[in-house]
């Protein structure tokens, strides 16, 4: 990723980001690779300038089109579960949003595909990511509940919106040994990890979660 100039002072500085990483560690995120990526990506450039000073708080923030950027802990925790301490090859993210998590993933996985159903939001994100020149990230405007068959199978699939049930297409597109991290549920959501084995899948329910809904079809 190309370095972008960031205002080196105040609430958007590297020091503020380092403090965010310390809080993530204190909250239980252990994977050093994930913590390093969270430390490297300037989260404040993914939100509007008016709220950039809040970018390192542990909260979700509005990103337009009625959507939110996930809280730092949520991103770190999900990516930690996706990695499970192993190197990641090809990864699919469903729900690009502002592109923050996709950028974090691009530092951890060899190849990242990220899909978003809201065209207008994706265009804004494309423009934001362009100056970062991230070579291993591909974005696509499509309904991610169908996965992205053209680049399947994936070693990891991470879903940033809550599904009412696990979309079968995502299971189909998981490589053997691959992992799917997805929030599931309507009123009460749980973070679920599905692992694909040579024969079949194992499903582990992790912790409560709160995400915007995974909607079918495009906008
Ligand atoms: N990873 C994002 C979080 C975005 S919030 C970030 O770092 O900011 C979840 C996103 O999922 C929203 O932008 C929403 O539009 C998108 N989404 C919901 N259903 C979808 C679907 N079926 N396919 C693709 N994207 C979807």
Tab-separated table of C-alpha atoms and ligand atoms in Angstrom:
chain	number	residue	atom	x	y	z
A	1	UNK	CA	0.000	0.000	0.000
A	2	UNK	CA	1.300	3.431	-0.909
A	3	UNK	CA	1.813	5.783	2.024
A	4	UNK	CA	-0.684	8.615	2.003
A	5	UNK	CA	-0.053	11.856	3.764
A	6	UNK	CA	-2.122	12.145	6.880
A	7	UNK	CA	-2.241	15.048	9.230
A	8	UNK	CA	0.372	13.920	11.712
A	9	UNK	CA	-1.211	15.606	14.687
A	10	UNK	CA	-4.187	15.380	16.965
A	11	UNK	CA	-6.872	12.731	16.816
A	12	UNK	CA	-5.745	11.195	13.538
A	13	UNK	CA	-2.072	10.639	14.304
A	14	UNK	CA	-0.093	7.411	14.405
A	15	UNK	CA	-0.002	7.759	18.199
A	16	UNK	CA	-3.781	7.772	18.394
A	17	UNK	CA	-3.815	4.672	16.217
A	18	UNK	CA	-1.214	2.953	18.390
A	19	UNK	CA	-3.461	3.616	21.393
A	20	UNK	CA	-6.370	2.043	19.526
A	21	UNK	CA	-4.228	-1.064	18.975
A	22	UNK	CA	-3.357	-1.187	22.683
A	23	UNK	CA	-7.071	-1.119	23.483
A	24	UNK	CA	-7.681	-3.953	21.007
A	25	UNK	CA	-4.982	-5.987	22.704
A	26	UNK	CA	-6.478	-5.259	26.128
A	27	UNK	CA	-9.870	-6.321	24.784
A	28	UNK	CA	-8.421	-9.728	23.879
A	29	UNK	CA	-7.223	-9.506	20.275
A	30	UNK	CA	-3.980	-11.483	20.282
A	31	UNK	CA	-2.911	-12.126	16.693
A	32	UNK	CA	0.194	-9.955	16.120
A	33	UNK	CA	-0.326	-9.947	12.343
A	34	UNK	CA	-3.832	-8.551	12.769
A	35	UNK	CA	-2.702	-5.961	15.320
A	36	UNK	CA	0.109	-4.848	13.002
A	37	UNK	CA	-2.330	-4.387	10.119
A	38	UNK	CA	-4.714	-2.393	12.327
A	39	UNK	CA	-1.772	-0.248	13.334
A	40	UNK	CA	-0.776	0.362	9.722
A	41	UNK	CA	-4.089	1.323	8.140
A	42	UNK	CA	-5.150	4.958	8.741
A	43	UNK	CA	-8.782	4.397	9.676
A	44	UNK	CA	-9.644	8.108	9.631
A	45	UNK	CA	-9.323	8.382	5.854
A	46	UNK	CA	-12.242	5.943	5.457
A	47	UNK	CA	-14.806	8.237	7.065
A	48	UNK	CA	-15.959	11.749	6.210
A	49	UNK	CA	-13.675	14.504	7.425
A	50	UNK	CA	-16.344	15.819	9.755
A	51	UNK	CA	-16.103	12.664	11.897
A	52	UNK	CA	-12.440	11.762	11.218
A	53	UNK	CA	-11.510	12.749	14.772
A	54	UNK	CA	-13.705	9.889	16.023
A	55	UNK	CA	-12.200	7.262	13.735
A	56	UNK	CA	-10.094	5.627	16.461
A	57	UNK	CA	-12.859	5.320	19.020
A	58	UNK	CA	-14.168	1.810	19.393
A	59	UNK	CA	-17.467	2.506	17.714
A	60	UNK	CA	-19.208	2.016	14.420
A	61	UNK	CA	-19.546	5.242	12.401
A	62	UNK	CA	-21.829	6.297	9.532
A	63	UNK	CA	-20.360	6.011	6.014
A	64	UNK	CA	-23.353	7.151	3.949
A	65	UNK	CA	-26.103	5.186	2.159
A	66	UNK	CA	-27.419	4.226	5.622
A	67	UNK	CA	-24.396	1.996	6.283
A	68	UNK	CA	-21.672	1.984	8.933
A	69	UNK	CA	-17.986	1.207	9.195
A	70	UNK	CA	-17.636	-1.582	11.780
A	71	UNK	CA	-15.992	-0.754	15.102
A	72	UNK	CA	-12.226	-1.459	15.232
A	73	UNK	CA	-12.701	-4.332	17.694
A	74	UNK	CA	-15.234	-5.988	15.392
A	75	UNK	CA	-12.891	-5.794	12.410
A	76	UNK	CA	-9.894	-7.037	14.397
A	77	UNK	CA	-11.833	-9.893	15.984
A	78	UNK	CA	-13.353	-11.087	12.714
A	79	UNK	CA	-10.058	-10.971	10.858
A	80	UNK	CA	-8.396	-12.810	13.729
A	81	UNK	CA	-11.041	-15.539	13.488
A	82	UNK	CA	-10.621	-15.681	9.719
A	83	UNK	CA	-6.866	-16.070	9.958
A	84	UNK	CA	-6.846	-18.515	12.858
A	85	UNK	CA	-3.099	-18.016	13.069
A	86	UNK	CA	-2.519	-19.208	9.486
A	87	UNK	CA	-1.414	-17.494	6.299
A	88	UNK	CA	-4.331	-16.439	4.128
A	89	UNK	CA	-4.286	-16.930	0.371
A	90	UNK	CA	-7.402	-15.799	-1.449
A	91	UNK	CA	-10.093	-14.034	0.562
A	92	UNK	CA	-13.597	-12.803	-0.242
A	93	UNK	CA	-15.182	-10.001	1.756
A	94	UNK	CA	-18.939	-9.483	1.438
A	95	UNK	CA	-19.890	-5.876	2.217
A	96	UNK	CA	-17.082	-3.516	1.135
A	97	UNK	CA	-18.702	-0.472	2.734
A	98	UNK	CA	-16.035	2.217	3.043
A	99	UNK	CA	-13.237	-0.234	2.235
A	100	UNK	CA	-11.546	-0.161	5.647
A	101	UNK	CA	-11.731	-3.863	6.407
A	102	UNK	CA	-10.806	-4.687	2.807
A	103	UNK	CA	-7.664	-2.582	3.219
A	104	UNK	CA	-6.793	-4.335	6.485
A	105	UNK	CA	-7.327	-7.687	4.738
A	106	UNK	CA	-5.107	-6.643	1.816
A	107	UNK	CA	-2.181	-6.470	4.237
A	108	UNK	CA	-2.849	-9.948	5.576
A	109	UNK	CA	-4.031	-12.034	2.636
A	110	UNK	CA	-2.327	-12.667	-0.689
A	111	UNK	CA	-5.361	-11.709	-2.728
A	112	UNK	CA	-8.585	-9.975	-1.667
A	113	UNK	CA	-11.913	-9.727	-3.472
A	114	UNK	CA	-14.533	-7.491	-1.912
A	115	UNK	CA	-18.115	-7.095	-3.094
A	116	UNK	CA	-20.734	-4.457	-2.278
A	117	UNK	CA	-24.411	-4.307	-3.277
A	118	UNK	CA	-24.790	-0.498	-3.144
A	119	UNK	CA	-23.296	0.906	-6.359
A	120	UNK	CA	-23.088	4.496	-5.155
A	121	UNK	CA	-21.255	3.528	-1.975
A	122	UNK	CA	-18.837	1.356	-3.937
A	123	UNK	CA	-18.009	4.201	-6.349
A	124	UNK	CA	-17.194	6.492	-3.434
A	125	UNK	CA	-15.008	3.744	-1.961
A	126	UNK	CA	-13.223	3.145	-5.276
A	127	UNK	CA	-12.327	6.833	-5.416
A	128	UNK	CA	-11.061	6.746	-1.839
A	129	UNK	CA	-8.947	3.640	-2.375
A	130	UNK	CA	-7.465	4.717	-5.707
A	131	UNK	CA	-4.588	6.796	-4.230
A	132	UNK	CA	-3.635	3.904	-1.932
A	133	UNK	CA	-2.725	1.774	-4.985
A	134	UNK	CA	-3.513	-1.527	-3.322
A	135	UNK	CA	-2.427	-4.087	-5.903
A	136	UNK	CA	-3.985	-7.205	-4.396
A	137	UNK	CA	-7.533	-5.879	-3.880
A	138	UNK	CA	-10.380	-6.219	-6.396
A	139	UNK	CA	-13.794	-4.640	-5.867
A	140	UNK	CA	-17.056	-5.635	-7.503
A	141	UNK	CA	-20.626	-4.352	-7.470
A	142	UNK	CA	-22.669	-7.487	-6.887
A	143	UNK	CA	-24.915	-9.325	-4.439
A	144	UNK	CA	-22.473	-11.073	-2.141
A	145	UNK	CA	-25.055	-13.490	-0.773
A	146	UNK	CA	-24.247	-15.353	-4.000
A	147	UNK	CA	-20.530	-15.094	-3.269
A	148	UNK	CA	-18.242	-14.350	-6.204
A	149	UNK	CA	-18.054	-17.596	-8.214
A	150	UNK	CA	-15.608	-16.226	-10.799
A	151	UNK	CA	-12.694	-16.183	-8.345
A	152	UNK	CA	-13.740	-19.127	-6.129
A	153	UNK	CA	-12.672	-21.120	-4.165
A	154	UNK	CA	-11.557	-18.933	-1.267
A	155	UNK	CA	-9.368	-19.745	1.716
A	156	UNK	CA	-11.418	-17.300	3.713
A	157	UNK	CA	-14.784	-15.573	3.376
A	158	UNK	CA	-15.722	-12.753	5.739
A	159	UNK	CA	-19.191	-11.260	5.784
A	160	UNK	CA	-19.696	-7.737	7.160
A	161	UNK	CA	-23.508	-7.902	7.245
A	162	UNK	CA	-25.826	-10.216	9.175
A	163	UNK	CA	-27.473	-13.108	7.330
A	164	UNK	CA	-30.717	-14.722	8.481
A	165	UNK	CA	-29.121	-18.061	7.617
A	166	UNK	CA	-25.788	-19.028	6.068
A	167	UNK	CA	-25.968	-18.538	2.274
A	168	UNK	CA	-25.242	-21.930	0.630
A	169	UNK	CA	-23.228	-20.229	-2.151
A	170	UNK	CA	-20.663	-19.093	0.408
A	171	UNK	CA	-20.212	-22.657	1.660
A	172	UNK	CA	-19.849	-23.896	-1.929
A	173	UNK	CA	-17.126	-21.343	-2.620
A	174	UNK	CA	-15.000	-22.223	0.398
A	175	UNK	CA	-11.808	-24.193	-0.339
A	176	UNK	CA	-11.046	-27.296	1.776
A	177	UNK	CA	-9.477	-26.003	4.989
A	178	UNK	CA	-11.114	-22.633	4.339
A	179	UNK	CA	-13.029	-20.618	6.906
A	180	UNK	CA	-16.172	-18.501	6.738
A	181	UNK	CA	-16.754	-15.815	9.383
A	182	UNK	CA	-20.315	-14.518	9.326
A	183	UNK	CA	-22.815	-12.856	11.668
A	184	UNK	CA	-26.078	-14.820	11.669
A	185	UNK	CA	-29.474	-13.883	13.097
A	186	UNK	CA	-32.178	-11.242	12.943
A	187	UNK	CA	-32.915	-9.673	16.344
A	188	UNK	CA	-30.161	-11.569	18.102
A	189	UNK	CA	-27.067	-12.104	15.997
A	190	UNK	CA	-24.151	-14.416	16.679
A	191	UNK	CA	-20.763	-14.474	15.042
A	192	UNK	CA	-20.375	-17.903	13.447
A	193	UNK	CA	-17.220	-19.566	12.114
A	194	UNK	CA	-17.653	-22.341	9.556
A	195	UNK	CA	-14.681	-24.469	8.592
A	196	UNK	CA	-14.649	-26.668	5.512
A	197	UNK	CA	-13.002	-30.064	5.799
A	198	UNK	CA	-12.347	-32.692	3.169
A	199	UNK	CA	-15.726	-34.080	4.103
A	200	UNK	CA	-18.227	-31.596	5.373
A	201	UNK	CA	-18.225	-28.510	7.539
A	202	UNK	CA	-17.935	-27.670	11.211
A	203	UNK	CA	-19.775	-24.698	12.602
A	204	UNK	CA	-18.778	-22.859	15.779
A	205	UNK	CA	-20.918	-20.163	17.362
A	206	UNK	CA	-18.659	-17.497	18.850
A	207	UNK	CA	-20.080	-14.347	20.439
A	208	UNK	CA	-23.037	-11.972	20.066
A	209	UNK	CA	-22.727	-9.529	17.163
A	210	UNK	CA	-24.482	-6.453	15.756
A	211	UNK	CA	-24.395	-5.821	12.034
A	212	UNK	CA	-26.535	-4.209	9.358
A	213	UNK	CA	-28.582	-6.856	7.484
A	214	UNK	CA	-27.227	-8.794	4.525
A	215	UNK	CA	-29.722	-7.857	1.819
A	216	UNK	CA	-30.237	-9.795	-1.354
A	217	UNK	CA	-30.080	-8.102	-4.760
A	218	UNK	CA	-28.269	-4.938	-5.752
A	219	UNK	CA	-28.900	-1.232	-5.256
B	1	LIG	N1	-16.474	-3.904	5.825
B	1	LIG	C1	-17.132	-2.631	5.862
B	1	LIG	C2	-18.404	-2.666	6.682
B	1	LIG	C3	-19.550	-2.205	5.899
B	1	LIG	S1	-21.144	-2.442	6.597
B	1	LIG	C4	-16.181	-1.529	6.279
B	1	LIG	O1	-15.023	-1.792	6.585
B	1	LIG	O2	-16.623	-0.390	6.275
B	1	LIG	C5	-21.773	-3.763	5.614
B	1	LIG	C6	-21.885	-3.530	4.132
B	1	LIG	O3	-22.473	-4.699	3.586
B	1	LIG	C7	-22.790	-2.366	3.719
B	1	LIG	O4	-22.058	-1.479	2.930
B	1	LIG	C8	-23.912	-3.053	2.918
B	1	LIG	O5	-24.366	-2.295	1.822
B	1	LIG	C9	-23.214	-4.318	2.457
B	1	LIG	N2	-24.107	-5.415	2.062
B	1	LIG	C10	-25.273	-5.808	2.634
B	1	LIG	N3	-25.795	-6.860	1.963
B	1	LIG	C11	-24.918	-7.138	0.944
B	1	LIG	C12	-24.896	-8.117	-0.101
B	1	LIG	N4	-25.875	-9.035	-0.263
B	1	LIG	N5	-23.854	-8.107	-0.951
B	1	LIG	C13	-22.843	-7.209	-0.828
B	1	LIG	N6	-22.824	-6.263	0.130
B	1	LIG	C14	-23.842	-6.227	1.013
